[in-house]
mmCIF file with all atom_site columns, C-alpha atoms and ligand atoms in Angstrom:
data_model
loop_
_atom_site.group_PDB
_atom_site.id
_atom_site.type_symbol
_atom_site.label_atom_id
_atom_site.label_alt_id
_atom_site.label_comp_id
_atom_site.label_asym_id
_atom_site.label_entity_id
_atom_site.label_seq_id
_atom_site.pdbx_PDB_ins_code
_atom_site.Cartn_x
_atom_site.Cartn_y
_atom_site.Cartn_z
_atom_site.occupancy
_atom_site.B_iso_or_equiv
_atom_site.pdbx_formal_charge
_atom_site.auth_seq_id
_atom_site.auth_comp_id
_atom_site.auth_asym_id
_atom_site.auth_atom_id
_atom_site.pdbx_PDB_model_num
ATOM   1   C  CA  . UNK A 1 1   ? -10.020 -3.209  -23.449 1.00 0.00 ? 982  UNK A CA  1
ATOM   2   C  CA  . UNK A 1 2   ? -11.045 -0.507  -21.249 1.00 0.00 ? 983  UNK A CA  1
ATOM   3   C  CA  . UNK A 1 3   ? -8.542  2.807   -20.739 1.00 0.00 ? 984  UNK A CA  1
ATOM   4   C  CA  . UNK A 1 4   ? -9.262  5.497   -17.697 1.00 0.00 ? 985  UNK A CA  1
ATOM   5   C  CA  . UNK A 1 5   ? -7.175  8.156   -17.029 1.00 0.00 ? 986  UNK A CA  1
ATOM   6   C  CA  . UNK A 1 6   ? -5.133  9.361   -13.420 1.00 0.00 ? 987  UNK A CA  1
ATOM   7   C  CA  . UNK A 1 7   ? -4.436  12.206  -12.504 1.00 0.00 ? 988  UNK A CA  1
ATOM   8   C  CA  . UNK A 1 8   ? -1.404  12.397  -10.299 1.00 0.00 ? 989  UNK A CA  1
ATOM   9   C  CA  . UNK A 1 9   ? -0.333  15.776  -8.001  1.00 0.00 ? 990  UNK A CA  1
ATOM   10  C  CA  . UNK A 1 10  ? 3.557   14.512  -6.306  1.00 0.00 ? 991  UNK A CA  1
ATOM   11  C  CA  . UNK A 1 11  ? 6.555   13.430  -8.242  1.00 0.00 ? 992  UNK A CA  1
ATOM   12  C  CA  . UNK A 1 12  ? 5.931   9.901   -5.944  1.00 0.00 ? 993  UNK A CA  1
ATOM   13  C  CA  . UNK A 1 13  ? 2.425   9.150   -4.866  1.00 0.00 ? 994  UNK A CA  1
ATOM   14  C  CA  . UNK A 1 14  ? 0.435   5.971   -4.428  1.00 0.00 ? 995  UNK A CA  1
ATOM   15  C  CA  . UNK A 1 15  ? -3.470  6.375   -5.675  1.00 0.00 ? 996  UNK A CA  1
ATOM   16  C  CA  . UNK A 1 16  ? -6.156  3.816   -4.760  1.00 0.00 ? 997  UNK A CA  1
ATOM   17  C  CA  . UNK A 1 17  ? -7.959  3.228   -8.030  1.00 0.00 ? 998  UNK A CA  1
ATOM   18  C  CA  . UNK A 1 18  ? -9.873  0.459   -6.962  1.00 0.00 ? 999  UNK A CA  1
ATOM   19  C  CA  . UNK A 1 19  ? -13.231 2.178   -7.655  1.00 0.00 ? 1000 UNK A CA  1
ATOM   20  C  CA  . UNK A 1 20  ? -12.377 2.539   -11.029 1.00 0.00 ? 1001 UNK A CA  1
ATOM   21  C  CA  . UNK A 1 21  ? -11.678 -0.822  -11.979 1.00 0.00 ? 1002 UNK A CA  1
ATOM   22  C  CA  . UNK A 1 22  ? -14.696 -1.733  -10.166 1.00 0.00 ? 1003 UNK A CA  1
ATOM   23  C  CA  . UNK A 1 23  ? -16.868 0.796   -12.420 1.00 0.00 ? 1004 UNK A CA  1
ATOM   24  C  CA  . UNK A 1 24  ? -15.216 -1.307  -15.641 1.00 0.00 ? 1005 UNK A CA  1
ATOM   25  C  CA  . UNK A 1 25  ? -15.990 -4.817  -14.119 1.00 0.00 ? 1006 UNK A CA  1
ATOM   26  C  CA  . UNK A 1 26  ? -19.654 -3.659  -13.871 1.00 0.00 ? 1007 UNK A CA  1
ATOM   27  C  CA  . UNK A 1 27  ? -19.677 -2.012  -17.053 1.00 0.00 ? 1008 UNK A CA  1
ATOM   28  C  CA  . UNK A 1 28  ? -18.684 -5.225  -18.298 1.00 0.00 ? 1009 UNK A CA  1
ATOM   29  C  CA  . UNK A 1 29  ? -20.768 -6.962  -17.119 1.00 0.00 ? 1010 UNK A CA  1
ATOM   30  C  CA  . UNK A 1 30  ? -18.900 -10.426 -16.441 1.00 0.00 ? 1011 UNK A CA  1
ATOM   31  C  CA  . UNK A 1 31  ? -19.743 -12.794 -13.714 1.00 0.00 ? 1012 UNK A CA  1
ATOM   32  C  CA  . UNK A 1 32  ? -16.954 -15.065 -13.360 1.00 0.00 ? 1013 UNK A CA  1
ATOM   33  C  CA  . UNK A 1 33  ? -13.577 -14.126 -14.861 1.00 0.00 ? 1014 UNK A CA  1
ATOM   34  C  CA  . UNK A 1 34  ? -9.979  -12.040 -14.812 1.00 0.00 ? 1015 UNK A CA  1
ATOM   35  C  CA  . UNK A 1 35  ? -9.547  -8.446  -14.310 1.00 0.00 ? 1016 UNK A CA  1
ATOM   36  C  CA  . UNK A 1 36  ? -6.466  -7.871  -15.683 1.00 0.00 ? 1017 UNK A CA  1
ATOM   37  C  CA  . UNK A 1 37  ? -5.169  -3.872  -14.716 1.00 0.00 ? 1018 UNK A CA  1
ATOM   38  C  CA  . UNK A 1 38  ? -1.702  -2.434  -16.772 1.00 0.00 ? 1019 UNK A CA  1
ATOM   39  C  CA  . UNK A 1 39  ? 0.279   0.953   -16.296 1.00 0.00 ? 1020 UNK A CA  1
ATOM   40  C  CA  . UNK A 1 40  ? 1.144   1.683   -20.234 1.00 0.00 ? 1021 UNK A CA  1
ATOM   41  C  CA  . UNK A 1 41  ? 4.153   3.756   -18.724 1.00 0.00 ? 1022 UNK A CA  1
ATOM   42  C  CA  . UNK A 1 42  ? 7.931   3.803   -17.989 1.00 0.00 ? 1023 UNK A CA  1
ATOM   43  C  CA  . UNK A 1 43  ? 7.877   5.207   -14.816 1.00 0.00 ? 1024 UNK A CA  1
ATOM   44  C  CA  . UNK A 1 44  ? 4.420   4.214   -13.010 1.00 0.00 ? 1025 UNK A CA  1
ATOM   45  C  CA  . UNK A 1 45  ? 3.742   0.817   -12.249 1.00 0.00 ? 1026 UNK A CA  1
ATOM   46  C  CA  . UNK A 1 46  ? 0.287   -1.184  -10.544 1.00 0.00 ? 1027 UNK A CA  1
ATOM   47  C  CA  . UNK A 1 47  ? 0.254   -2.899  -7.221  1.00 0.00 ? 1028 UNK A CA  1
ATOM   48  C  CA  . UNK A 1 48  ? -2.085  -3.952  -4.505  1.00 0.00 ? 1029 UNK A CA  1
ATOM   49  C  CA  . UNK A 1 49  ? -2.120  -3.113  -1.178  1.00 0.00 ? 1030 UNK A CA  1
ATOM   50  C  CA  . UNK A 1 50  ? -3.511  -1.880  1.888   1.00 0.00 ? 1031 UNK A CA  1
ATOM   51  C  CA  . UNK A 1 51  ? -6.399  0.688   1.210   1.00 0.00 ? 1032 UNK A CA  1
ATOM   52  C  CA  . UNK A 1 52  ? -7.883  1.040   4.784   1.00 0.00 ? 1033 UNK A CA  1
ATOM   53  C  CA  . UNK A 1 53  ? -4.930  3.068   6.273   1.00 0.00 ? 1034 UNK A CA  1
ATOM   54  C  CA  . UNK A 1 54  ? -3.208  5.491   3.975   1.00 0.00 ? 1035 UNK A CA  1
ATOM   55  C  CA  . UNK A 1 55  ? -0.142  5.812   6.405   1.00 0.00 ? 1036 UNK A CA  1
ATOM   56  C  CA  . UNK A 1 56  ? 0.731   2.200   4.184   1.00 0.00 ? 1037 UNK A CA  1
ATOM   57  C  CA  . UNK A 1 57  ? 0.945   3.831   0.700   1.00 0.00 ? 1038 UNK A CA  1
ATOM   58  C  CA  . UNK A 1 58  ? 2.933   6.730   2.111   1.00 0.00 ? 1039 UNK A CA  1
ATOM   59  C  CA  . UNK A 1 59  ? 5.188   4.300   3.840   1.00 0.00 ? 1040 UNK A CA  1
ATOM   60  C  CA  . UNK A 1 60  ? 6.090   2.347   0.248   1.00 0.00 ? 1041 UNK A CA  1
ATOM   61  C  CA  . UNK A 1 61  ? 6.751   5.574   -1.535  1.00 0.00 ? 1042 UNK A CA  1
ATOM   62  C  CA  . UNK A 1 62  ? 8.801   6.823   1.484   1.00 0.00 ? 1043 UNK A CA  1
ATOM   63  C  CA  . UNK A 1 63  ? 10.852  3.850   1.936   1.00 0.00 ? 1044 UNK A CA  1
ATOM   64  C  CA  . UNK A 1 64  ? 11.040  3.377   -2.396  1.00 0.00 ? 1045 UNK A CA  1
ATOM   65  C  CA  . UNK A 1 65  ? 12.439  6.705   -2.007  1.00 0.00 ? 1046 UNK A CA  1
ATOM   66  C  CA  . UNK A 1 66  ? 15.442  6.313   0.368   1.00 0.00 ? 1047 UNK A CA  1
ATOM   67  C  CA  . UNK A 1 67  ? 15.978  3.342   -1.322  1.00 0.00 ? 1048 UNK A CA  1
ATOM   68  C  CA  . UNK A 1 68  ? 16.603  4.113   -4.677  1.00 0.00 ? 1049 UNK A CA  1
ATOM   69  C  CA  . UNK A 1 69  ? 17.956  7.893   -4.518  1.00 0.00 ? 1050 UNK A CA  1
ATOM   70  C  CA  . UNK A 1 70  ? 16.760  10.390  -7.595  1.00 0.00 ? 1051 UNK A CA  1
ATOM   71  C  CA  . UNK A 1 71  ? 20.239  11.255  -7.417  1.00 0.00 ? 1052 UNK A CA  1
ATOM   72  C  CA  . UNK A 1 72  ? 23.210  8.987   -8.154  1.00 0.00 ? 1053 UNK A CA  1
ATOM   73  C  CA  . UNK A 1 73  ? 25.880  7.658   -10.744 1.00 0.00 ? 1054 UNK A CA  1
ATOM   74  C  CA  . UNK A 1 74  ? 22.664  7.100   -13.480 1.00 0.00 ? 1055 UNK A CA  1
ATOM   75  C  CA  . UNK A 1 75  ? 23.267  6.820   -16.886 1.00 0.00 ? 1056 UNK A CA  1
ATOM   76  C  CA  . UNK A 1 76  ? 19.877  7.880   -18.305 1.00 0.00 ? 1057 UNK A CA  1
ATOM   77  C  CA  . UNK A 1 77  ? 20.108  11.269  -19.552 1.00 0.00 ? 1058 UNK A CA  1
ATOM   78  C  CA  . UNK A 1 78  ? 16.600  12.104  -18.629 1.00 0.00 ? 1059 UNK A CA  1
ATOM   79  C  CA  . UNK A 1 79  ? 17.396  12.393  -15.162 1.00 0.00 ? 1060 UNK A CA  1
ATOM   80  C  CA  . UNK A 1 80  ? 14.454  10.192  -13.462 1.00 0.00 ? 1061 UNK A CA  1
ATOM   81  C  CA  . UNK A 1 81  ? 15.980  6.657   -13.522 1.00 0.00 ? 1062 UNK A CA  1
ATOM   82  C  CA  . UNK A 1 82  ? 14.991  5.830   -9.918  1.00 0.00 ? 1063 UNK A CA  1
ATOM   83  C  CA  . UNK A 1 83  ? 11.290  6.068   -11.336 1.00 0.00 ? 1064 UNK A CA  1
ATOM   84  C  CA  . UNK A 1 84  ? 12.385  3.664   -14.190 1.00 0.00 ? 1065 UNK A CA  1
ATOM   85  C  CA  . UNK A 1 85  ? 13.744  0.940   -11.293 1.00 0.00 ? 1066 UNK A CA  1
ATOM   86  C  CA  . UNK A 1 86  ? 10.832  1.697   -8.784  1.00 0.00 ? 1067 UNK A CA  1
ATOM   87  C  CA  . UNK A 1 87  ? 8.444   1.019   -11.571 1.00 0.00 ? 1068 UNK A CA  1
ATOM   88  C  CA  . UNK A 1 88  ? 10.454  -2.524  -12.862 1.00 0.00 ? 1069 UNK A CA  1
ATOM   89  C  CA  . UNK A 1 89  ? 10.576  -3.398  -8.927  1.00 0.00 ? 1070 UNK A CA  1
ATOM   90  C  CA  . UNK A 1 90  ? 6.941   -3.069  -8.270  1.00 0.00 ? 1071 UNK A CA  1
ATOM   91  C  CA  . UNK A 1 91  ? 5.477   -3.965  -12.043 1.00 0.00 ? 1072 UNK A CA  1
ATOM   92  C  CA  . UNK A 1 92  ? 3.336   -3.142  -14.662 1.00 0.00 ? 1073 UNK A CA  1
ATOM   93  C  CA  . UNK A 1 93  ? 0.269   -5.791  -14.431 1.00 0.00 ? 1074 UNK A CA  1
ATOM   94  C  CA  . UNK A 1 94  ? -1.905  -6.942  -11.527 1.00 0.00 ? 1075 UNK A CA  1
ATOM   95  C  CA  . UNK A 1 95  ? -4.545  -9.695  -11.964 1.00 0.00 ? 1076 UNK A CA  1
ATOM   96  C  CA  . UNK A 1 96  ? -7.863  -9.685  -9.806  1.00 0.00 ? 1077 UNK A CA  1
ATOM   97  C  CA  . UNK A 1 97  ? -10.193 -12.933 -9.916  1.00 0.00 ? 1078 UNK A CA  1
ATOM   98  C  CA  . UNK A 1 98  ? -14.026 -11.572 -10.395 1.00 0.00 ? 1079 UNK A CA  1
ATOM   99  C  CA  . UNK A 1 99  ? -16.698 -13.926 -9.017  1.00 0.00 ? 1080 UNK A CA  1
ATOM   100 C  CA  . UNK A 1 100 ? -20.676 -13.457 -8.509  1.00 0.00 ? 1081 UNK A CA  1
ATOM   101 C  CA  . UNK A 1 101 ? -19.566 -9.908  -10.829 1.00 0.00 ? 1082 UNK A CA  1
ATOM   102 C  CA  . UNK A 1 102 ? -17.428 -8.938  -8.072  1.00 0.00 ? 1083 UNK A CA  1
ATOM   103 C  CA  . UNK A 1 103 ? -13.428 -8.171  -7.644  1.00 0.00 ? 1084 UNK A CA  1
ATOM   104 C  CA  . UNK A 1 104 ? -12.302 -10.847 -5.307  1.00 0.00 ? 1085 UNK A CA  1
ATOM   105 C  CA  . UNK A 1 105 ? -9.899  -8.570  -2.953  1.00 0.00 ? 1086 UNK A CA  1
ATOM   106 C  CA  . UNK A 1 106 ? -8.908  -9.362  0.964   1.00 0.00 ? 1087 UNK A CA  1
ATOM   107 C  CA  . UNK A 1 107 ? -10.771 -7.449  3.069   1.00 0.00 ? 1088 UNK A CA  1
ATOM   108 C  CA  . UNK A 1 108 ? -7.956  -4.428  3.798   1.00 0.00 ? 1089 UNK A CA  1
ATOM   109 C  CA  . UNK A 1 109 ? -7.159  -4.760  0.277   1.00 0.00 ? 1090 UNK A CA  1
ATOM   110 C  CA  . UNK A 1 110 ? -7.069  -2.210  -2.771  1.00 0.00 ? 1091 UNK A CA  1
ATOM   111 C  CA  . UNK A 1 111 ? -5.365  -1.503  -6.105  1.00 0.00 ? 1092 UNK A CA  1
ATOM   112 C  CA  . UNK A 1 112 ? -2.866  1.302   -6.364  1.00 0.00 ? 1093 UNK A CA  1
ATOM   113 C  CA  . UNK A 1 113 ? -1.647  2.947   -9.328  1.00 0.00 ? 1094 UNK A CA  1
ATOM   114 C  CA  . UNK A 1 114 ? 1.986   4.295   -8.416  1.00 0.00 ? 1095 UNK A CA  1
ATOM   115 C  CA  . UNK A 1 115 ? 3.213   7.552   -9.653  1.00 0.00 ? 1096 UNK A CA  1
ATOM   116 C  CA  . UNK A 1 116 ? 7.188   7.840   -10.063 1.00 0.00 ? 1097 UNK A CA  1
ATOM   117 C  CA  . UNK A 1 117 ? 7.839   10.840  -12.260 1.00 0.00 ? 1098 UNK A CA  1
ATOM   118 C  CA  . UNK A 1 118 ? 4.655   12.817  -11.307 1.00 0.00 ? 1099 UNK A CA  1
ATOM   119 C  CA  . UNK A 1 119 ? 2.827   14.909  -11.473 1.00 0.00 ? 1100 UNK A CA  1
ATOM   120 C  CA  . UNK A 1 120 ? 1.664   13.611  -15.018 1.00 0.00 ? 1101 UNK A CA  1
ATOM   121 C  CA  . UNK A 1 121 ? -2.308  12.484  -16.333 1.00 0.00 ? 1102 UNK A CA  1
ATOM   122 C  CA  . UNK A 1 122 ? -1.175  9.009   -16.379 1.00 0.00 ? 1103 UNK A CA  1
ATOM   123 C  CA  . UNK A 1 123 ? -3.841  5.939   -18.265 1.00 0.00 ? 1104 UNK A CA  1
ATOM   124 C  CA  . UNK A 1 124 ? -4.552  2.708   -16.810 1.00 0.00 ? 1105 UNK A CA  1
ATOM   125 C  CA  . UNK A 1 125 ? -5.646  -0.225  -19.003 1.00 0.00 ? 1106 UNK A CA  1
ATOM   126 C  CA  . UNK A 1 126 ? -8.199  -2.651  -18.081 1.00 0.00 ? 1107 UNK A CA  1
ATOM   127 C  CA  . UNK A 1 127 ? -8.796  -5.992  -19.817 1.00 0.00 ? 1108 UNK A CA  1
ATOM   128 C  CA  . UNK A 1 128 ? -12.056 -7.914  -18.192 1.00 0.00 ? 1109 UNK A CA  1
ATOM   129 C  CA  . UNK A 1 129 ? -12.269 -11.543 -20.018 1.00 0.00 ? 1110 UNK A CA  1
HETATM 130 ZN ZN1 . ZN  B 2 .   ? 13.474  8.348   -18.421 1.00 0.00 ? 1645 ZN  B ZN1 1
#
């Protein structure tokens, strides 16, 4: 397993990290396989999306944001429970298919890590098999 670390700056913020899984699939070395990428947190979560315009990361956090409110009738003590839903509603795991040593994204594609409770250094888990 491979671990790299993220560096988030907003209490909600979406950060293309496809570069960095790209550096592990060529550290690995792998031709034809899974790339498997996992947010080890409560309140982050993994997704794929547009990368070419960055107007369409702003515009999930914005709309997450209206709509599940920080504030409302939450149990939680801690006081962030909206990151706890955003990050069950958008998950913990993606999956990319490698071929010819390459991640197989769409062309406008890229993979996000998703900050909910930030600013934080946040890890991302990589398992190539
Ligand atoms: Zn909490």
């Amino acid at each position: 397993m491979h671990k790299f670390n993220v560096r988030t700056s907003a209490r909600n913020e979406l950060i293309d990290i496809t570069q960095k899984v790209t550096a592990q699939v060529n550290k690995s070395g792998v031709e034809s396989g899974i790339c498997t990428v996992y947010c080890p947190h409560t309140t982050g979560a993994i997704t794929i999306n547009e990368s070419a315009d960055p107007s369409v990361a702003s515009d999930i956090t914005k709309k997450l944001r209206s709509m599940i409110p920080k504030n409302e009738n939450y149990s939680h003590a801690e006081g962030n429970s909206d990151a706890h839903i955003k990050s069950s509603l958008v998950g913990n795991t993606v999956q990319v298919i490698i071929e010819n040593g390459a991640l197989q994204l769409g062309t406008w594609q890229g993979i996000f890590f998703c900050e909910f409770d930030g600013p934080r250094s946040r890890n991302v888990w990589v398992k190539i098999q």
